[in-house]
Short mmCIF file of C-alpha atoms and ligand atoms in Angstrom, two decimals:
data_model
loop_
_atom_site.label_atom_id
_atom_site.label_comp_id
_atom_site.label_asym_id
_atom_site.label_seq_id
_atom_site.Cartn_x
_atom_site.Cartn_y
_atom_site.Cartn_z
CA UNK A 1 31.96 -35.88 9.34
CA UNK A 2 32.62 -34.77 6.09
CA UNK A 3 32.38 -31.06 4.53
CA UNK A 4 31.22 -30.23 1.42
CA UNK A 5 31.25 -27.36 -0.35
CA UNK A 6 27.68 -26.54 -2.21
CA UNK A 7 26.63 -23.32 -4.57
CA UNK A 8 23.87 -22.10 -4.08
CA UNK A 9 21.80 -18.89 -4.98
CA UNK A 10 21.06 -16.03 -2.58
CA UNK A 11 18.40 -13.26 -3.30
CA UNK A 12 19.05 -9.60 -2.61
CA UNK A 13 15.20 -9.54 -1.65
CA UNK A 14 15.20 -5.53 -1.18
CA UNK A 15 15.75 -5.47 -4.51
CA UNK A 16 13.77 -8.12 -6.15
CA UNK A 17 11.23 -6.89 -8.08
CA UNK A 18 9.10 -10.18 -8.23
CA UNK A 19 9.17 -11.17 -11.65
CA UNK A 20 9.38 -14.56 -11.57
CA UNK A 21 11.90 -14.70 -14.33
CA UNK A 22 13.98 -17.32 -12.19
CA UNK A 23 10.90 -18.93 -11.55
CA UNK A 24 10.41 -19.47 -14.80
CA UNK A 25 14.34 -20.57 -15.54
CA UNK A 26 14.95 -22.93 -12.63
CA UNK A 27 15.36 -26.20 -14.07
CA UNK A 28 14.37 -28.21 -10.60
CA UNK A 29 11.49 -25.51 -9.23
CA UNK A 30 14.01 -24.45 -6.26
CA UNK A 31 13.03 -20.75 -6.14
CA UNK A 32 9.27 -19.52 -6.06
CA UNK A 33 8.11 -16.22 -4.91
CA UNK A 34 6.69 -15.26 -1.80
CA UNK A 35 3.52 -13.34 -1.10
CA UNK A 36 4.06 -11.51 -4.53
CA UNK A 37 7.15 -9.82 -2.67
CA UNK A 38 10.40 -11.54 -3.59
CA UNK A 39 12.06 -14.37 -4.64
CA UNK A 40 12.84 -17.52 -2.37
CA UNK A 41 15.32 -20.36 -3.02
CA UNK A 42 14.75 -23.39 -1.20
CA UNK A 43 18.25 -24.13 -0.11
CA UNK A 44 17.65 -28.26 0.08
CA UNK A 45 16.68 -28.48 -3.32
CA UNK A 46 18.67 -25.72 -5.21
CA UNK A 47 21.83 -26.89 -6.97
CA UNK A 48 23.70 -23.43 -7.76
CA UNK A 49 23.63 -23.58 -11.53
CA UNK A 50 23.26 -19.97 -11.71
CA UNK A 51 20.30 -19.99 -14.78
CA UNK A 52 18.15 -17.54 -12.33
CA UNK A 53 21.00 -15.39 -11.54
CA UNK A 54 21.72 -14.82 -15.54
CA UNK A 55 17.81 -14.28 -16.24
CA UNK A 56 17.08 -12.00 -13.33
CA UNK A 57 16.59 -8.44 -15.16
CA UNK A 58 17.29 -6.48 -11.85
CA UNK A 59 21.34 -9.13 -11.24
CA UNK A 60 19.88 -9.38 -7.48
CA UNK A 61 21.00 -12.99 -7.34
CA UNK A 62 24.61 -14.03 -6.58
CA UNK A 63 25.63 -17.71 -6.24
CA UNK A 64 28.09 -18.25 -3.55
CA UNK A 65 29.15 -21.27 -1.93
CA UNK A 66 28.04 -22.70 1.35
CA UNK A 67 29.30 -24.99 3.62
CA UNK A 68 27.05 -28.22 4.38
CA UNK A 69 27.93 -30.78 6.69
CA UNK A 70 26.97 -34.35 5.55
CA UNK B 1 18.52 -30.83 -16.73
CA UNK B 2 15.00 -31.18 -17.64
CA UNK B 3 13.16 -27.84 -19.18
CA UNK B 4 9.88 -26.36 -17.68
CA UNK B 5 7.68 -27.50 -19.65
CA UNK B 6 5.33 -25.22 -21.65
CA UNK B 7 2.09 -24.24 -20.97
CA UNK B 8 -0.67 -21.93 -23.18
CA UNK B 9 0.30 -18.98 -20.88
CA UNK B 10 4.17 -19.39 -21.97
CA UNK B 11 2.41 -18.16 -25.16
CA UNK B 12 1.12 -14.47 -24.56
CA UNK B 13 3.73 -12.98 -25.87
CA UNK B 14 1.80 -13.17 -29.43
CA UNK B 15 -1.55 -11.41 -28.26
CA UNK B 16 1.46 -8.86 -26.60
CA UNK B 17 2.32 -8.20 -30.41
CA UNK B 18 -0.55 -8.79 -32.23
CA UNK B 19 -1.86 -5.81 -30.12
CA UNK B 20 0.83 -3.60 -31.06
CA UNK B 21 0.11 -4.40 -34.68
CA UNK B 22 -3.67 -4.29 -34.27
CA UNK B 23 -3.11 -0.55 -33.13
CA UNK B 24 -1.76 -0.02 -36.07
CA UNK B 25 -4.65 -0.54 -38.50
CA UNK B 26 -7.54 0.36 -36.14
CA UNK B 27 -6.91 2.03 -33.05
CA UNK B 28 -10.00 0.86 -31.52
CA UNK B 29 -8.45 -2.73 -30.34
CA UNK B 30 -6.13 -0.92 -27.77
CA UNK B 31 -8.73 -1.32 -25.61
CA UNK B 32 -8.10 -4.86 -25.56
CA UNK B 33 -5.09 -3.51 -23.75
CA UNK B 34 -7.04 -2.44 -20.80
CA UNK B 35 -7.18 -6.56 -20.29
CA UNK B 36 -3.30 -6.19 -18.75
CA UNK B 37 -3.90 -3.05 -17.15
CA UNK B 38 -7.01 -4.72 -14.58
CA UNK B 39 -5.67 -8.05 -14.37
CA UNK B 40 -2.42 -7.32 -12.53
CA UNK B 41 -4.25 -5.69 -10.56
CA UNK B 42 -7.21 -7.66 -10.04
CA UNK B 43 -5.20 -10.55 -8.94
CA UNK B 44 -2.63 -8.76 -6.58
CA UNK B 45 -5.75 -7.35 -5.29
CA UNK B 46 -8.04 -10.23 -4.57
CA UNK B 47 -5.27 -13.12 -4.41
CA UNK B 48 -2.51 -11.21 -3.21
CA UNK B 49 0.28 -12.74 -5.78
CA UNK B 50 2.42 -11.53 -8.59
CA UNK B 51 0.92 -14.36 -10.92
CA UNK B 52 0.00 -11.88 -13.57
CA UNK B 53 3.97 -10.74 -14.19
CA UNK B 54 4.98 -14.62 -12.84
CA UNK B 55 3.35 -16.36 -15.60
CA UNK B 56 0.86 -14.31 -17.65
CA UNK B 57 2.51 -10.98 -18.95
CA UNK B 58 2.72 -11.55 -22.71
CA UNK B 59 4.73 -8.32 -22.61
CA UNK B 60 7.77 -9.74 -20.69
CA UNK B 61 8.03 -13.07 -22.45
CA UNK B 62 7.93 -10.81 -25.70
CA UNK B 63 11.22 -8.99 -23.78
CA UNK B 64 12.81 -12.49 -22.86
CA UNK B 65 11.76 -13.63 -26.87
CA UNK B 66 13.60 -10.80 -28.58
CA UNK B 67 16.61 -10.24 -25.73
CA UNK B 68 17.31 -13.96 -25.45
CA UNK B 69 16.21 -16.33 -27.88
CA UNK B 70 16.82 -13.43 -30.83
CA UNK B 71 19.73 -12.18 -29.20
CA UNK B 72 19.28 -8.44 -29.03
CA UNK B 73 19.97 -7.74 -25.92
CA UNK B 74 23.75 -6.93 -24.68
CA UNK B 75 22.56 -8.48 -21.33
CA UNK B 76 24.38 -5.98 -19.00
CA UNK B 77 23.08 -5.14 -15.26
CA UNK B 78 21.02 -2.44 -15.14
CA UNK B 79 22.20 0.75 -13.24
CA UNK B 80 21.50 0.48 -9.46
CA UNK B 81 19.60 3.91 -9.41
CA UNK B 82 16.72 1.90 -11.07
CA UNK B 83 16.58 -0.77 -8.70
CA UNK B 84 15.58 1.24 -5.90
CA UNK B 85 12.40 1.93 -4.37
CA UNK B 86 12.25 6.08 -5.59
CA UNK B 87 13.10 5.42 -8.93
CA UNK B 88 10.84 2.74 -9.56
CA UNK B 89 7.85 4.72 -7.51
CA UNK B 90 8.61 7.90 -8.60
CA UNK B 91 8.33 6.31 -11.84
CA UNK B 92 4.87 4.80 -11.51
CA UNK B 93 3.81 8.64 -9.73
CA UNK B 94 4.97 10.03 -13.42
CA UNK B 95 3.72 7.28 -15.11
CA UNK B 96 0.25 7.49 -13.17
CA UNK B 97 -0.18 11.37 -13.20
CA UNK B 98 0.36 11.23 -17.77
CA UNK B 99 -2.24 8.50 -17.56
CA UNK B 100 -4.46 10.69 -15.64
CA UNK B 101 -3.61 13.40 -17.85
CA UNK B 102 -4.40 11.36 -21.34
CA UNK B 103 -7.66 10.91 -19.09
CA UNK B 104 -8.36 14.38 -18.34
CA UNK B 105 -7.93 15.06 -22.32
CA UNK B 106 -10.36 12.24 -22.92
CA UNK B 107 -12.52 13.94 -20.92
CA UNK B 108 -12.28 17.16 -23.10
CA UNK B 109 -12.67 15.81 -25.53
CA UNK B 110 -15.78 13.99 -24.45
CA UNK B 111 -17.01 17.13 -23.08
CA UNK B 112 -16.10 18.65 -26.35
CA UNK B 113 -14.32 21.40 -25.22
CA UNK B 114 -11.64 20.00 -27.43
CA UNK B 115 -11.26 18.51 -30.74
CA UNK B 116 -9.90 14.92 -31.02
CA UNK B 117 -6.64 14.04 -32.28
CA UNK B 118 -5.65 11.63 -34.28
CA UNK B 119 -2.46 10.91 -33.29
CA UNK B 120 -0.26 9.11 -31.25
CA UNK B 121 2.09 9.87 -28.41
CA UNK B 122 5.26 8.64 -28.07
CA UNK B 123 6.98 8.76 -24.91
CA UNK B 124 4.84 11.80 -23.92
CA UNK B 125 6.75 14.21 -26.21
CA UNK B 126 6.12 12.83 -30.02
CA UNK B 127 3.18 13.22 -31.75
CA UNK B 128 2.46 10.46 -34.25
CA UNK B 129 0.03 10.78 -36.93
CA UNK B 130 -2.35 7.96 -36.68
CA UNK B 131 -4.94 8.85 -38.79
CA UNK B 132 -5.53 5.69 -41.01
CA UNK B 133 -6.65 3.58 -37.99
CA UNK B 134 -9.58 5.47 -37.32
CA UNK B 135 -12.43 5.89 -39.57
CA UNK B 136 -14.93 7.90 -36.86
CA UNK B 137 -17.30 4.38 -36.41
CA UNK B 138 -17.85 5.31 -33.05
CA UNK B 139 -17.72 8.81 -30.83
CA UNK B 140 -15.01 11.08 -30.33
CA UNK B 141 -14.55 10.55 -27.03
CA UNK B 142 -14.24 6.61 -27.41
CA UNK B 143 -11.74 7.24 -30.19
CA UNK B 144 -9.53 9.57 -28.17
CA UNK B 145 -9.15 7.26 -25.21
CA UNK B 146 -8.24 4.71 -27.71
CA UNK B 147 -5.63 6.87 -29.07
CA UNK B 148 -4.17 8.05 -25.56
CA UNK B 149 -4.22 4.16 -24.11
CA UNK B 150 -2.76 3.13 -27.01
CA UNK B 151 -0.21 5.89 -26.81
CA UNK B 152 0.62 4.18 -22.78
CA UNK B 153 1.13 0.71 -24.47
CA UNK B 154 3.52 1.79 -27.11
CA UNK B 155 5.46 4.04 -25.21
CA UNK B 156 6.21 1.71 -22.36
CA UNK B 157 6.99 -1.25 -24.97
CA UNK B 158 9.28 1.00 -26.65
CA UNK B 159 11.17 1.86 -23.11
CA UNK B 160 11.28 -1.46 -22.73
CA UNK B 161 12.69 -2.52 -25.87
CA UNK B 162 15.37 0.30 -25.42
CA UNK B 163 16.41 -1.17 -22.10
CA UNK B 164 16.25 -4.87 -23.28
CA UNK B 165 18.62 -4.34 -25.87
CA UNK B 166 21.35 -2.11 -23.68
CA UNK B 167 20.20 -3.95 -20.48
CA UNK B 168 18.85 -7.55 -19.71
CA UNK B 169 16.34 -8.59 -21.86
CA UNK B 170 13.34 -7.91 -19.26
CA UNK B 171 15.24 -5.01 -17.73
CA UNK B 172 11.38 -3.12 -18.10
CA UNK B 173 10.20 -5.43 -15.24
CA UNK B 174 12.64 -3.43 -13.14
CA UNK B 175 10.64 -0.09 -13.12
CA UNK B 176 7.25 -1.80 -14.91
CA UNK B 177 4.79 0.39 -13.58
CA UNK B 178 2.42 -2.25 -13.31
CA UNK B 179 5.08 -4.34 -11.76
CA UNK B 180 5.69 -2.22 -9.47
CA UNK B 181 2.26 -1.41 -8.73
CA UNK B 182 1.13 -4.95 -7.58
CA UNK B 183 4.33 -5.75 -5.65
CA UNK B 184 3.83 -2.73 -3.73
CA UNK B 185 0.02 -4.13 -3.28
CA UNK B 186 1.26 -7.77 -2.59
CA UNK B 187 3.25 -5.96 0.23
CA UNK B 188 0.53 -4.50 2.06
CA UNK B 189 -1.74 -7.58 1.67
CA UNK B 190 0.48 -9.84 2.97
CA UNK B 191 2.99 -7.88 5.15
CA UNK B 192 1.95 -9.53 8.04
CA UNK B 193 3.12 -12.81 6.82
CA UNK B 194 5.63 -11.43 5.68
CA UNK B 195 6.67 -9.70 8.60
CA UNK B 196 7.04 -13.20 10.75
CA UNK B 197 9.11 -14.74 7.73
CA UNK B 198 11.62 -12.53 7.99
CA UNK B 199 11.59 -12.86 11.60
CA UNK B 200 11.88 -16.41 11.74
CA UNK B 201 14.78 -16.53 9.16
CA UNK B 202 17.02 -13.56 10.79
CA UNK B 203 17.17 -16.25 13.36
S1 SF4 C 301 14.29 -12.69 -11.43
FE1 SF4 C 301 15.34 -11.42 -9.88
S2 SF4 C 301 14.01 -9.68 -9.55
FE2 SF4 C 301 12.80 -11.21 -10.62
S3 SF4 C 301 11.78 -12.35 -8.98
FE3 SF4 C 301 13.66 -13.45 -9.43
S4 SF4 C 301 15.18 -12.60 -7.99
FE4 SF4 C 301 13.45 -11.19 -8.01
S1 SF4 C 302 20.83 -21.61 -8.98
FE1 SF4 C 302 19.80 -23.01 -10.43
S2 SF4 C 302 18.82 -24.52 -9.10
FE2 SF4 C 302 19.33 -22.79 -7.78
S3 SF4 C 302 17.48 -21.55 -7.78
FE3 SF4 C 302 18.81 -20.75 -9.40
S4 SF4 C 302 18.12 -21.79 -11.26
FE4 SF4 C 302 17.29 -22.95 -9.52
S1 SF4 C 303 6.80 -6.20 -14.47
FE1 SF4 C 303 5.45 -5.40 -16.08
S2 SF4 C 303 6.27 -6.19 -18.01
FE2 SF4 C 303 7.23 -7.34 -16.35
S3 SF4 C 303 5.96 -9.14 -16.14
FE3 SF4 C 303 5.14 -7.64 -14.70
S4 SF4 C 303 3.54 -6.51 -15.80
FE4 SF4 C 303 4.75 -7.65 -17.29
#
């Protein structure tokens, strides 16, 4: 099976004010926020372009790479 | 890459600064500004959501219009000391108890125990004369609130235009008192839910 290597976002979510700036950024709706309380990324769909991580005001989103099986 | 598409909310940023400008001729229209100090809060309170600063807040597309797509923000991080949870509630405490404050001088006012002012506060130090947007049509009391809500709205948009230029454009969502405000009411509406989430994903 092969490996691939993926980026995707992760959210600091003690620190996430919930905005929604990245909401509002996300070109393929991958991150939404929950409850009013932080930001979530739906790891399926996200695909690590970083656009949230340069509009979020409070820089609580880093893009680091994963490893996915396939 | 497609673009979100827009919608008639991505537009509030112009009642946002037609406010501030309304102010300016007749101080009676800030208390159309009392519209974004109950919905935030109406919605966190009976839907339990951020939708007001998620989609509706004219003032932080107004942040995102003049940091980003005018370019006058340097777009740094903003210090970690503002991220955290005493700055930005000890911010909405000092922010609360100088709107209770402008209240209590209403209220003098009102009373008339004191004479009304007709001027403007900024940042809680500055006084501002603002005497051409008034021309007494209705009672003191009215006026002053006016004046002191008014004084709120243009303080806080000029904090945040000081932080979206050295910081990220919407750097004033970081310690928004409203912002903080309904997250911290989102919290206790849904912290059951929330609760099991994190549960299930610590996993
Ligand atoms: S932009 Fe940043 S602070 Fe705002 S909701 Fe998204 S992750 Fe949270
Ligand atoms: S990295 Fe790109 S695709 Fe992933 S959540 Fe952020 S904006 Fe959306
Ligand atoms: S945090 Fe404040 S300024 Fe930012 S979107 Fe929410 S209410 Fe508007």
């Amino acid at each position: 099976m092969a490996e691939f290597r993926r980026k995707k976002a992760f959210v600091d979510k003690k620190y996430c004010v919930s905005c929604g700036c990245c909401v509002k950024v996300c070109p393929i709706s991958a991150i939404s926020i929950y409850c009013g309380v932080y930001a979530a990324v739906d790891k399926s769909k996200c695909v690590g372009c970083g656009k949230c991580a340069k509009a979020c005001p409070a820089s609580v989103i880093e893009i680091r790479e994963v490893r996915e099986a396939q | 890459m497609k673009k979100q598409s827009k919608h008639w909310y991505d537009y509030l940023y112009i009642f946002s600064a037609a406010y501030l400008i309304l102010g300016f001729f007749n101080i009676l229209f800030a208390y159309l500004g009392l519209i974004c100090f109950f919905t935030p809060l109406a919605i966190a309170v009976i839907d339990g959501n951020k939708l007001y600063c998620n989609r509706y807040c004219g003032r932080g597309q107004l942040f995102s219009l003049l940091g980003e797509r005018l370019g006058l923000s340097s777009k740094r991080d903003v210090p970690k000391f503002i991220k955290t949870k005493y700055f930005r509630y000890g911010f909405l405490i000092f922010f609360m108890a100088m709107f209770i404050n402008m209240l209590f001088n209403t209220y003098l006012v009102f009373s008339g125990a004191r004479d009304m002012q007709e001027a403007v506060t900024l940042l809680w130090t500055f006084k501002l004369p603002w005497n051409w947007a008034y021309s007494g049509t209705v009672p003191p009391g009215l006026a002053q609130f006016a004046f002191g809500f008014y004084s709120v709205m243009l303080t806080s948009t000029v904090l945040g235009i000081i932080t979206m230029i050295i910081f990220k454009p919407r750097s004033w969502c970081v310690y928004c008192p409203m912002g903080t405000m309904t997250q911290g009411i989102c919290y206790l509406r849904n912290r059951g839910r929330i609760k099991k989430e994190e549960n299930s994903v610590s996993k």
